[in-house]
Amino acid sequence: MACIDRSPCEICKTAFSVTPWDSDEERKRKEDGPPCWSCRPEIYPENEEAVEIYSHCSGQWICGAGGVVDINMGTVLQVMDVFGVEDKKGCLMSVKIMAQEQLRKWREE
């Protein structure tokens, strides 16, 4: 998953670790760690696999003359194979729902 600025979690965690060079103000800001609560929604255990697959495919969009059309399902299927997803149909439907929600948000902008 990614932080507010779309950095991978490990980069964000590193950025929020206190260093000897930090000012007092900077140390105070970092003392609670990264703001994951504002970055990552709560993910129910039954959705973790689909969210992981979506996160790996979230840059694989099919574009047409009018803009983004859909997520590349071929890529989704390949990533599911790489990660050994057993319930491919259920995972595919969940990824499709996430992609459609993203498309809806983009169209509202």
Short mmCIF file of C-alpha atoms in Angstrom, two decimals:
data_model
loop_
_atom_site.label_atom_id
_atom_site.label_comp_id
_atom_site.label_asym_id
_atom_site.label_seq_id
_atom_site.Cartn_x
_atom_site.Cartn_y
_atom_site.Cartn_z
CA MET A 1 0.00 0.00 0.00
CA ALA A 2 1.09 3.59 -0.23
CA CYS A 3 1.20 6.64 1.98
CA ILE A 4 -0.50 9.97 1.30
CA ASP A 5 2.22 10.94 -1.17
CA ARG A 6 2.03 7.43 -2.75
CA SER A 7 5.36 6.32 -1.22
CA PRO A 8 5.58 2.62 -0.33
CA CYS A 9 5.03 1.90 3.37
CA GLU A 10 8.69 1.07 4.08
CA ILE A 11 9.82 4.43 2.68
CA CYS A 12 7.22 6.21 4.79
CA LYS A 13 8.27 4.32 7.94
CA THR A 14 11.89 5.23 7.28
CA ALA A 15 10.96 8.88 6.74
CA PHE A 16 9.21 8.92 10.12
CA SER A 17 12.05 7.31 12.09
CA VAL A 18 13.81 9.69 14.44
CA THR A 19 17.42 10.53 13.58
CA PRO A 20 20.11 12.33 15.59
CA TRP A 21 19.91 15.21 13.10
CA ASP A 22 16.21 15.93 13.72
CA SER A 23 15.24 19.18 15.40
CA ASP A 24 13.08 19.03 18.53
CA GLU A 25 10.07 19.99 16.42
CA GLU A 26 10.83 17.24 13.92
CA ARG A 27 11.29 14.64 16.68
CA LYS A 28 7.94 15.57 18.20
CA ARG A 29 6.23 15.20 14.81
CA LYS A 30 7.84 11.77 14.29
CA GLU A 31 7.34 10.38 17.79
CA ASP A 32 4.05 8.64 16.94
CA GLY A 33 5.39 7.19 13.70
CA PRO A 34 3.85 7.51 10.25
CA PRO A 35 0.20 8.54 9.88
CA CYS A 36 -0.92 5.13 8.64
CA TRP A 37 -4.46 5.71 9.94
CA SER A 38 -4.90 8.48 7.35
CA CYS A 39 -3.32 6.42 4.59
CA ARG A 40 -4.55 2.89 4.95
CA PRO A 41 -8.19 2.03 5.45
CA GLU A 42 -9.04 -0.89 7.69
CA ILE A 43 -8.82 -4.05 5.60
CA TYR A 44 -10.89 -7.03 6.66
CA PRO A 45 -8.97 -10.32 6.66
CA GLU A 46 -11.17 -11.77 3.89
CA ASN A 47 -10.16 -8.87 1.61
CA GLU A 48 -6.40 -8.80 2.28
CA GLU A 49 -5.49 -10.97 -0.69
CA ALA A 50 -7.56 -8.94 -3.16
CA VAL A 51 -6.18 -5.66 -1.81
CA GLU A 52 -2.63 -6.97 -2.21
CA ILE A 53 -3.33 -8.03 -5.81
CA TYR A 54 -4.98 -4.69 -6.58
CA SER A 55 -2.04 -2.78 -5.10
CA HIS A 56 0.33 -4.61 -7.44
CA CYS A 57 -1.88 -3.91 -10.46
CA SER A 58 -3.12 -0.40 -9.64
CA GLY A 59 -0.92 1.18 -12.29
CA GLN A 60 -2.09 -1.14 -15.05
CA TRP A 61 -5.00 0.71 -16.63
CA ILE A 62 -6.41 0.36 -20.13
CA CYS A 63 -6.88 3.76 -21.73
CA GLY A 64 -9.02 4.76 -24.69
CA ALA A 65 -9.63 8.00 -26.54
CA GLY A 66 -11.86 9.19 -23.70
CA GLY A 67 -9.43 8.32 -20.91
CA VAL A 68 -9.12 5.37 -18.56
CA VAL A 69 -11.51 2.52 -19.38
CA ASP A 70 -10.69 -0.29 -16.95
CA ILE A 71 -7.93 -2.08 -15.08
CA ASN A 72 -5.99 -4.59 -17.20
CA MET A 73 -7.55 -7.89 -16.17
CA GLY A 74 -4.82 -9.85 -17.97
CA THR A 75 -2.30 -8.31 -15.62
CA VAL A 76 -4.55 -9.03 -12.63
CA LEU A 77 -4.76 -12.70 -13.62
CA GLN A 78 -0.98 -12.94 -14.06
CA VAL A 79 -0.33 -11.34 -10.67
CA MET A 80 -2.82 -13.73 -9.05
CA ASP A 81 -0.87 -16.63 -10.58
CA VAL A 82 2.44 -15.25 -9.28
CA PHE A 83 1.00 -14.92 -5.77
CA GLY A 84 -0.71 -18.31 -5.88
CA VAL A 85 -4.27 -17.07 -5.35
CA GLU A 86 -6.55 -20.08 -4.97
CA ASP A 87 -9.96 -18.36 -5.25
CA LYS A 88 -9.25 -16.58 -8.52
CA LYS A 89 -12.90 -15.83 -9.28
CA GLY A 90 -13.57 -14.23 -5.88
CA CYS A 91 -10.32 -12.28 -5.97
CA LEU A 92 -10.96 -11.11 -9.54
CA MET A 93 -14.43 -9.84 -8.61
CA SER A 94 -13.04 -7.97 -5.59
CA VAL A 95 -10.27 -6.37 -7.66
CA LYS A 96 -12.86 -5.40 -10.29
CA ILE A 97 -14.97 -3.69 -7.59
CA MET A 98 -11.94 -1.72 -6.35
CA ALA A 99 -11.05 -0.72 -9.92
CA GLN A 100 -14.61 0.41 -10.66
CA GLU A 101 -14.62 2.50 -7.48
CA GLN A 102 -11.34 4.14 -8.53
CA LEU A 103 -12.78 4.88 -11.97
CA ARG A 104 -15.86 6.41 -10.36
CA LYS A 105 -13.68 8.70 -8.24
CA TRP A 106 -11.63 9.79 -11.25
CA ARG A 107 -14.79 10.61 -13.21
CA GLU A 108 -16.04 12.78 -10.34
CA GLU A 109 -12.85 14.87 -10.40
#
